[in-house]
């Protein structure tokens, strides 16, 4: 694979990772909004679990993006 092809592939991976992070940020915002506007205890618990899951996914995606940038170096 040529250098240009590797750079293009890496850039596509970075763009996909950035898109995933933006989607997760949006999902987190919606989950926090649901949490902040819910009075039902069961829905509150579900919101908390969803927020925790999204935070974990966000952290993982962010680590992956940082790794891609380090590799691009």
mmCIF file of N, CA, C and O in Angstrom:
data_model
loop_
_atom_site.group_PDB
_atom_site.id
_atom_site.type_symbol
_atom_site.label_atom_id
_atom_site.label_comp_id
_atom_site.label_asym_id
_atom_site.label_seq_id
_atom_site.Cartn_x
_atom_site.Cartn_y
_atom_site.Cartn_z
ATOM 1 N N UNK A 1 0.846 -1.174 0.000
ATOM 2 C CA UNK A 1 0.000 0.000 0.000
ATOM 3 C C UNK A 1 0.894 1.241 0.000
ATOM 4 O O UNK A 1 1.849 1.338 0.753
ATOM 5 N N UNK A 2 0.554 2.194 -0.827
ATOM 6 C CA UNK A 2 1.363 3.406 -0.935
ATOM 7 C C UNK A 2 1.155 4.305 0.283
ATOM 8 O O UNK A 2 0.190 4.158 1.028
ATOM 9 N N UNK A 3 2.083 5.243 0.458
ATOM 10 C CA UNK A 3 1.978 6.187 1.579
ATOM 11 C C UNK A 3 0.704 7.003 1.478
ATOM 12 O O UNK A 3 0.031 7.252 2.480
ATOM 13 N N UNK A 4 0.367 7.421 0.272
ATOM 14 C CA UNK A 4 -0.839 8.238 0.070
ATOM 15 C C UNK A 4 -2.087 7.440 0.443
ATOM 16 O O UNK A 4 -3.008 7.970 1.074
ATOM 17 N N UNK A 5 -2.110 6.171 0.076
ATOM 18 C CA UNK A 5 -3.258 5.322 0.398
ATOM 19 C C UNK A 5 -3.366 5.112 1.909
ATOM 20 O O UNK A 5 -4.463 5.118 2.466
ATOM 21 N N UNK A 6 -2.219 4.937 2.574
ATOM 22 C CA UNK A 6 -2.231 4.772 4.036
ATOM 23 C C UNK A 6 -2.719 6.042 4.723
ATOM 24 O O UNK A 6 -3.486 5.988 5.681
ATOM 25 N N UNK A 7 -2.245 7.187 4.221
ATOM 26 C CA UNK A 7 -2.693 8.474 4.790
ATOM 27 C C UNK A 7 -4.194 8.654 4.599
ATOM 28 O O UNK A 7 -4.898 9.091 5.508
ATOM 29 N N UNK A 8 -4.679 8.326 3.414
ATOM 30 C CA UNK A 8 -6.104 8.452 3.110
ATOM 31 C C UNK A 8 -6.922 7.536 4.020
ATOM 32 O O UNK A 8 -7.934 7.945 4.583
ATOM 33 N N UNK A 9 -6.464 6.300 4.194
ATOM 34 C CA UNK A 9 -7.162 5.349 5.056
ATOM 35 C C UNK A 9 -7.164 5.836 6.508
ATOM 36 O O UNK A 9 -8.188 5.768 7.192
ATOM 37 N N UNK A 10 -6.027 6.335 6.980
ATOM 38 C CA UNK A 10 -5.932 6.843 8.348
ATOM 39 C C UNK A 10 -6.872 8.027 8.545
ATOM 40 O O UNK A 10 -7.557 8.132 9.545
ATOM 41 N N UNK A 11 -6.913 8.920 7.539
ATOM 42 C CA UNK A 11 -7.792 10.095 7.625
ATOM 43 C C UNK A 11 -9.261 9.666 7.658
ATOM 44 O O UNK A 11 -10.058 10.244 8.390
ATOM 45 N N UNK A 12 -9.620 8.657 6.877
ATOM 46 C CA UNK A 12 -10.988 8.138 6.885
ATOM 47 C C UNK A 12 -11.330 7.547 8.252
ATOM 48 O O UNK A 12 -12.439 7.738 8.760
ATOM 49 N N UNK A 13 -10.366 6.845 8.860
ATOM 50 C CA UNK A 13 -10.580 6.293 10.196
ATOM 51 C C UNK A 13 -10.764 7.414 11.219
ATOM 52 O O UNK A 13 -11.629 7.336 12.088
ATOM 53 N N UNK A 14 -9.947 8.462 11.102
ATOM 54 C CA UNK A 14 -10.060 9.604 12.020
ATOM 55 C C UNK A 14 -11.424 10.293 11.861
ATOM 56 O O UNK A 14 -12.072 10.622 12.847
ATOM 57 N N UNK A 15 -11.848 10.469 10.623
ATOM 58 C CA UNK A 15 -13.135 11.109 10.368
ATOM 59 C C UNK A 15 -14.281 10.279 10.939
ATOM 60 O O UNK A 15 -15.199 10.817 11.559
ATOM 61 N N UNK A 16 -14.216 8.969 10.759
ATOM 62 C CA UNK A 16 -15.250 8.087 11.307
ATOM 63 C C UNK A 16 -15.254 8.153 12.831
ATOM 64 O O UNK A 16 -16.332 8.202 13.460
ATOM 65 N N UNK A 17 -14.080 8.185 13.441
ATOM 66 C CA UNK A 17 -13.984 8.263 14.899
ATOM 67 C C UNK A 17 -14.525 9.599 15.402
ATOM 68 O O UNK A 17 -15.224 9.657 16.417
ATOM 69 N N UNK A 18 -14.208 10.673 14.690
ATOM 70 C CA UNK A 18 -14.713 11.997 15.073
ATOM 71 C C UNK A 18 -16.237 12.038 14.967
ATOM 72 O O UNK A 18 -16.913 12.594 15.832
ATOM 73 N N UNK A 19 -16.779 11.431 13.922
ATOM 74 C CA UNK A 19 -18.228 11.370 13.739
ATOM 75 C C UNK A 19 -18.885 10.589 14.877
ATOM 76 O O UNK A 19 -19.922 10.999 15.414
ATOM 77 N N UNK A 20 -18.269 9.474 15.259
ATOM 78 C CA UNK A 20 -18.797 8.671 16.355
ATOM 79 C C UNK A 20 -18.802 9.478 17.657
ATOM 80 O O UNK A 20 -19.771 9.437 18.426
ATOM 81 N N UNK A 21 -17.743 10.228 17.905
ATOM 82 C CA UNK A 21 -17.656 11.041 19.121
ATOM 83 C C UNK A 21 -18.753 12.102 19.132
ATOM 84 O O UNK A 21 -19.410 12.318 20.154
ATOM 85 N N UNK A 22 -18.985 12.746 17.994
ATOM 86 C CA UNK A 22 -20.049 13.748 17.922
ATOM 87 C C UNK A 22 -21.418 13.119 18.168
ATOM 88 O O UNK A 22 -22.264 13.699 18.864
ATOM 89 N N UNK A 23 -21.641 11.933 17.632
ATOM 90 C CA UNK A 23 -22.907 11.242 17.858
ATOM 91 C C UNK A 23 -23.076 10.874 19.329
ATOM 92 O O UNK A 23 -24.172 11.002 19.890
ATOM 93 N N UNK A 24 -22.002 10.432 19.948
ATOM 94 C CA UNK A 24 -22.065 10.087 21.366
ATOM 95 C C UNK A 24 -22.312 11.323 22.222
ATOM 96 O O UNK A 24 -23.067 11.265 23.203
ATOM 97 N N UNK A 25 -21.703 12.451 21.860
ATOM 98 C CA UNK A 25 -21.956 13.693 22.591
ATOM 99 C C UNK A 25 -23.426 14.082 22.489
ATOM 100 O O UNK A 25 -24.037 14.494 23.475
ATOM 101 N N UNK A 26 -23.995 13.933 21.309
ATOM 102 C CA UNK A 26 -25.409 14.232 21.109
ATOM 103 C C UNK A 26 -26.288 13.285 21.933
ATOM 104 O O UNK A 26 -27.245 13.724 22.583
ATOM 105 N N UNK A 27 -25.954 12.015 21.922
ATOM 106 C CA UNK A 27 -26.709 11.031 22.698
ATOM 107 C C UNK A 27 -26.617 11.322 24.193
ATOM 108 O O UNK A 27 -27.608 11.199 24.921
ATOM 109 N N UNK A 28 -25.434 11.705 24.640
ATOM 110 C CA UNK A 28 -25.263 12.067 26.056
ATOM 111 C C UNK A 28 -26.110 13.283 26.416
ATOM 112 O O UNK A 28 -26.741 13.321 27.474
ATOM 113 N N UNK A 29 -26.133 14.251 25.545
ATOM 114 C CA UNK A 29 -26.946 15.446 25.779
ATOM 115 C C UNK A 29 -28.423 15.076 25.915
ATOM 116 O O UNK A 29 -29.111 15.562 26.817
ATOM 117 N N UNK A 30 -28.897 14.210 25.039
ATOM 118 C CA UNK A 30 -30.299 13.763 25.108
ATOM 119 C C UNK A 30 -30.556 12.972 26.388
ATOM 120 O O UNK A 30 -31.605 13.141 27.027
ATOM 121 N N UNK A 31 -29.622 12.122 26.766
ATOM 122 C CA UNK A 31 -29.786 11.313 27.980
ATOM 123 C C UNK A 31 -29.818 12.202 29.219
ATOM 124 O O UNK A 31 -30.622 11.985 30.138
ATOM 125 N N UNK A 32 -28.964 13.219 29.256
ATOM 126 C CA UNK A 32 -28.977 14.156 30.387
ATOM 127 C C UNK A 32 -30.284 14.942 30.423
ATOM 128 O O UNK A 32 -30.846 15.194 31.489
ATOM 129 N N UNK A 33 -30.783 15.317 29.265
ATOM 130 C CA UNK A 33 -32.049 16.040 29.197
ATOM 131 C C UNK A 33 -33.187 15.171 29.727
ATOM 132 O O UNK A 33 -34.025 15.642 30.503
ATOM 133 N N UNK A 34 -33.203 13.926 29.323
ATOM 134 C CA UNK A 34 -34.221 12.994 29.825
ATOM 135 C C UNK A 34 -34.109 12.870 31.335
ATOM 136 O O UNK A 34 -35.122 12.944 32.049
ATOM 137 N N UNK A 35 -32.900 12.712 31.835
ATOM 138 C CA UNK A 35 -32.679 12.600 33.280
ATOM 139 C C UNK A 35 -33.196 13.847 34.004
ATOM 140 O O UNK A 35 -33.869 13.751 35.024
ATOM 141 N N UNK A 36 -32.887 15.000 33.461
ATOM 142 C CA UNK A 36 -33.252 16.256 34.111
ATOM 143 C C UNK A 36 -34.751 16.548 34.080
ATOM 144 O O UNK A 36 -35.231 17.365 34.861
ATOM 145 N N UNK A 37 -35.489 15.897 33.191
ATOM 146 C CA UNK A 37 -36.915 16.187 33.053
ATOM 147 C C UNK A 37 -37.802 15.002 33.419
ATOM 148 O O UNK A 37 -38.983 14.993 33.082
ATOM 149 N N UNK A 38 -37.259 14.034 34.107
ATOM 150 C CA UNK A 38 -38.012 12.834 34.472
ATOM 151 C C UNK A 38 -38.246 12.799 35.970
ATOM 152 O O UNK A 38 -37.343 13.079 36.759
ATOM 153 N N UNK A 39 -39.466 12.442 36.332
ATOM 154 C CA UNK A 39 -39.811 12.313 37.752
ATOM 155 C C UNK A 39 -40.001 10.857 38.168
ATOM 156 O O UNK A 39 -39.892 10.530 39.344
ATOM 157 N N UNK A 40 -40.263 9.992 37.212
ATOM 158 C CA UNK A 40 -40.493 8.572 37.487
ATOM 159 C C UNK A 40 -39.184 7.915 37.940
ATOM 160 O O UNK A 40 -38.183 7.953 37.217
ATOM 161 N N UNK A 41 -39.167 7.306 39.132
ATOM 162 C CA UNK A 41 -37.929 6.699 39.650
ATOM 163 C C UNK A 41 -37.324 5.636 38.722
ATOM 164 O O UNK A 41 -36.105 5.551 38.586
ATOM 165 N N UNK A 42 -38.163 4.849 38.068
ATOM 166 C CA UNK A 42 -37.638 3.815 37.171
ATOM 167 C C UNK A 42 -36.989 4.433 35.938
ATOM 168 O O UNK A 42 -35.953 3.963 35.468
ATOM 169 N N UNK A 43 -37.591 5.494 35.419
ATOM 170 C CA UNK A 43 -36.998 6.178 34.271
ATOM 171 C C UNK A 43 -35.717 6.902 34.671
ATOM 172 O O UNK A 43 -34.774 6.986 33.871
ATOM 173 N N UNK A 44 -35.668 7.410 35.890
ATOM 174 C CA UNK A 44 -34.431 8.029 36.378
ATOM 175 C C UNK A 44 -33.304 7.009 36.419
ATOM 176 O O UNK A 44 -32.183 7.287 35.985
ATOM 177 N N UNK A 45 -33.615 5.834 36.946
ATOM 178 C CA UNK A 45 -32.595 4.779 37.019
ATOM 179 C C UNK A 45 -32.136 4.376 35.621
ATOM 180 O O UNK A 45 -30.939 4.214 35.374
ATOM 181 N N UNK A 46 -33.094 4.244 34.706
ATOM 182 C CA UNK A 46 -32.735 3.893 33.324
ATOM 183 C C UNK A 46 -31.860 4.975 32.705
ATOM 184 O O UNK A 46 -30.900 4.678 31.980
ATOM 185 N N UNK A 47 -32.180 6.242 32.985
ATOM 186 C CA UNK A 47 -31.386 7.349 32.457
ATOM 187 C C UNK A 47 -29.964 7.316 33.002
ATOM 188 O O UNK A 47 -29.002 7.554 32.270
ATOM 189 N N UNK A 48 -29.837 7.030 34.283
ATOM 190 C CA UNK A 48 -28.506 6.947 34.901
ATOM 191 C C UNK A 48 -27.678 5.850 34.238
ATOM 192 O O UNK A 48 -26.507 6.054 33.892
ATOM 193 N N UNK A 49 -28.288 4.693 34.029
ATOM 194 C CA UNK A 49 -27.570 3.587 33.391
ATOM 195 C C UNK A 49 -27.193 3.927 31.952
ATOM 196 O O UNK A 49 -26.092 3.610 31.495
ATOM 197 N N UNK A 50 -28.102 4.590 31.239
ATOM 198 C CA UNK A 50 -27.807 4.988 29.867
ATOM 199 C C UNK A 50 -26.656 5.993 29.822
ATOM 200 O O UNK A 50 -25.750 5.885 28.995
ATOM 201 N N UNK A 51 -26.668 6.960 30.734
ATOM 202 C CA UNK A 51 -25.599 7.954 30.793
ATOM 203 C C UNK A 51 -24.260 7.279 31.081
ATOM 204 O O UNK A 51 -23.252 7.582 30.444
ATOM 205 N N UNK A 52 -24.256 6.346 32.019
ATOM 206 C CA UNK A 52 -23.010 5.646 32.350
ATOM 207 C C UNK A 52 -22.490 4.857 31.150
ATOM 208 O O UNK A 52 -21.285 4.867 30.859
ATOM 209 N N UNK A 53 -23.390 4.190 30.440
ATOM 210 C CA UNK A 53 -22.983 3.416 29.269
ATOM 211 C C UNK A 53 -22.438 4.339 28.180
ATOM 212 O O UNK A 53 -21.401 4.046 27.560
ATOM 213 N N UNK A 54 -23.120 5.444 27.948
ATOM 214 C CA UNK A 54 -22.662 6.392 26.927
ATOM 215 C C UNK A 54 -21.324 7.022 27.302
ATOM 216 O O UNK A 54 -20.467 7.227 26.436
ATOM 217 N N UNK A 55 -21.131 7.317 28.581
ATOM 218 C CA UNK A 55 -19.849 7.871 29.026
ATOM 219 C C UNK A 55 -18.717 6.882 28.783
ATOM 220 O O UNK A 55 -17.622 7.276 28.370
ATOM 221 N N UNK A 56 -18.984 5.604 29.022
ATOM 222 C CA UNK A 56 -17.966 4.574 28.774
ATOM 223 C C UNK A 56 -17.640 4.484 27.286
ATOM 224 O O UNK A 56 -16.467 4.405 26.894
ATOM 225 N N UNK A 57 -18.673 4.487 26.458
ATOM 226 C CA UNK A 57 -18.456 4.433 25.015
ATOM 227 C C UNK A 57 -17.709 5.674 24.530
ATOM 228 O O UNK A 57 -16.828 5.588 23.673
ATOM 229 N N UNK A 58 -18.056 6.837 25.088
ATOM 230 C CA UNK A 58 -17.400 8.089 24.713
ATOM 231 C C UNK A 58 -15.916 8.041 25.075
ATOM 232 O O UNK A 58 -15.064 8.396 24.261
ATOM 233 N N UNK A 59 -15.610 7.585 26.284
ATOM 234 C CA UNK A 59 -14.210 7.484 26.718
ATOM 235 C C UNK A 59 -13.420 6.553 25.810
ATOM 236 O O UNK A 59 -12.290 6.853 25.417
ATOM 237 N N UNK A 60 -14.022 5.433 25.467
ATOM 238 C CA UNK A 60 -13.359 4.467 24.595
ATOM 239 C C UNK A 60 -13.128 5.063 23.204
ATOM 240 O O UNK A 60 -12.034 4.914 22.627
ATOM 241 N N UNK A 61 -14.123 5.743 22.663
ATOM 242 C CA UNK A 61 -13.992 6.350 21.338
ATOM 243 C C UNK A 61 -12.929 7.440 21.346
ATOM 244 O O UNK A 61 -12.148 7.573 20.399
ATOM 245 N N UNK A 62 -12.874 8.200 22.422
ATOM 246 C CA UNK A 62 -11.880 9.262 22.533
ATOM 247 C C UNK A 62 -10.470 8.687 22.603
ATOM 248 O O UNK A 62 -9.547 9.183 21.937
ATOM 249 N N UNK A 63 -10.286 7.612 23.378
ATOM 250 C CA UNK A 63 -8.973 6.946 23.435
ATOM 251 C C UNK A 63 -8.572 6.433 22.051
ATOM 252 O O UNK A 63 -7.419 6.558 21.643
ATOM 253 N N UNK A 64 -9.548 5.860 21.335
ATOM 254 C CA UNK A 64 -9.265 5.359 19.990
ATOM 255 C C UNK A 64 -8.845 6.461 19.037
ATOM 256 O O UNK A 64 -7.911 6.302 18.251
ATOM 257 N N UNK A 65 -9.516 7.606 19.116
ATOM 258 C CA UNK A 65 -9.166 8.731 18.257
ATOM 259 C C UNK A 65 -7.784 9.264 18.600
ATOM 260 O O UNK A 65 -6.980 9.557 17.714
ATOM 261 N N UNK A 66 -7.478 9.364 19.871
ATOM 262 C CA UNK A 66 -6.149 9.826 20.286
ATOM 263 C C UNK A 66 -5.072 8.896 19.762
ATOM 264 O O UNK A 66 -4.018 9.337 19.302
ATOM 265 N N UNK A 67 -5.339 7.602 19.805
ATOM 266 C CA UNK A 67 -4.388 6.622 19.286
ATOM 267 C C UNK A 67 -4.180 6.812 17.786
ATOM 268 O O UNK A 67 -3.038 6.769 17.299
ATOM 269 N N UNK A 68 -5.268 7.056 17.057
ATOM 270 C CA UNK A 68 -5.141 7.290 15.616
ATOM 271 C C UNK A 68 -4.280 8.518 15.339
ATOM 272 O O UNK A 68 -3.453 8.517 14.423
ATOM 273 N N UNK A 69 -4.483 9.579 16.127
ATOM 274 C CA UNK A 69 -3.680 10.790 15.921
ATOM 275 C C UNK A 69 -2.214 10.558 16.280
ATOM 276 O O UNK A 69 -1.325 11.085 15.616
ATOM 277 N N UNK A 70 -1.963 9.777 17.342
ATOM 278 C CA UNK A 70 -0.573 9.471 17.705
ATOM 279 C C UNK A 70 0.112 8.674 16.605
ATOM 280 O O UNK A 70 1.276 8.908 16.299
ATOM 281 N N UNK A 71 -0.613 7.710 16.039
ATOM 282 C CA UNK A 71 -0.045 6.900 14.964
ATOM 283 C C UNK A 71 0.246 7.729 13.723
ATOM 284 O O UNK A 71 1.186 7.440 12.985
ATOM 285 N N UNK A 72 -0.561 8.773 13.514
ATOM 286 C CA UNK A 72 -0.365 9.633 12.343
ATOM 287 C C UNK A 72 0.857 10.523 12.531
ATOM 288 O O UNK A 72 1.453 10.974 11.568
ATOM 289 N N UNK A 73 1.170 10.777 13.796
ATOM 290 C CA UNK A 73 2.250 11.486 14.259
ATOM 291 C C UNK A 73 3.025 12.517 13.789
ATOM 292 O O UNK A 73 3.797 13.176 13.628
#
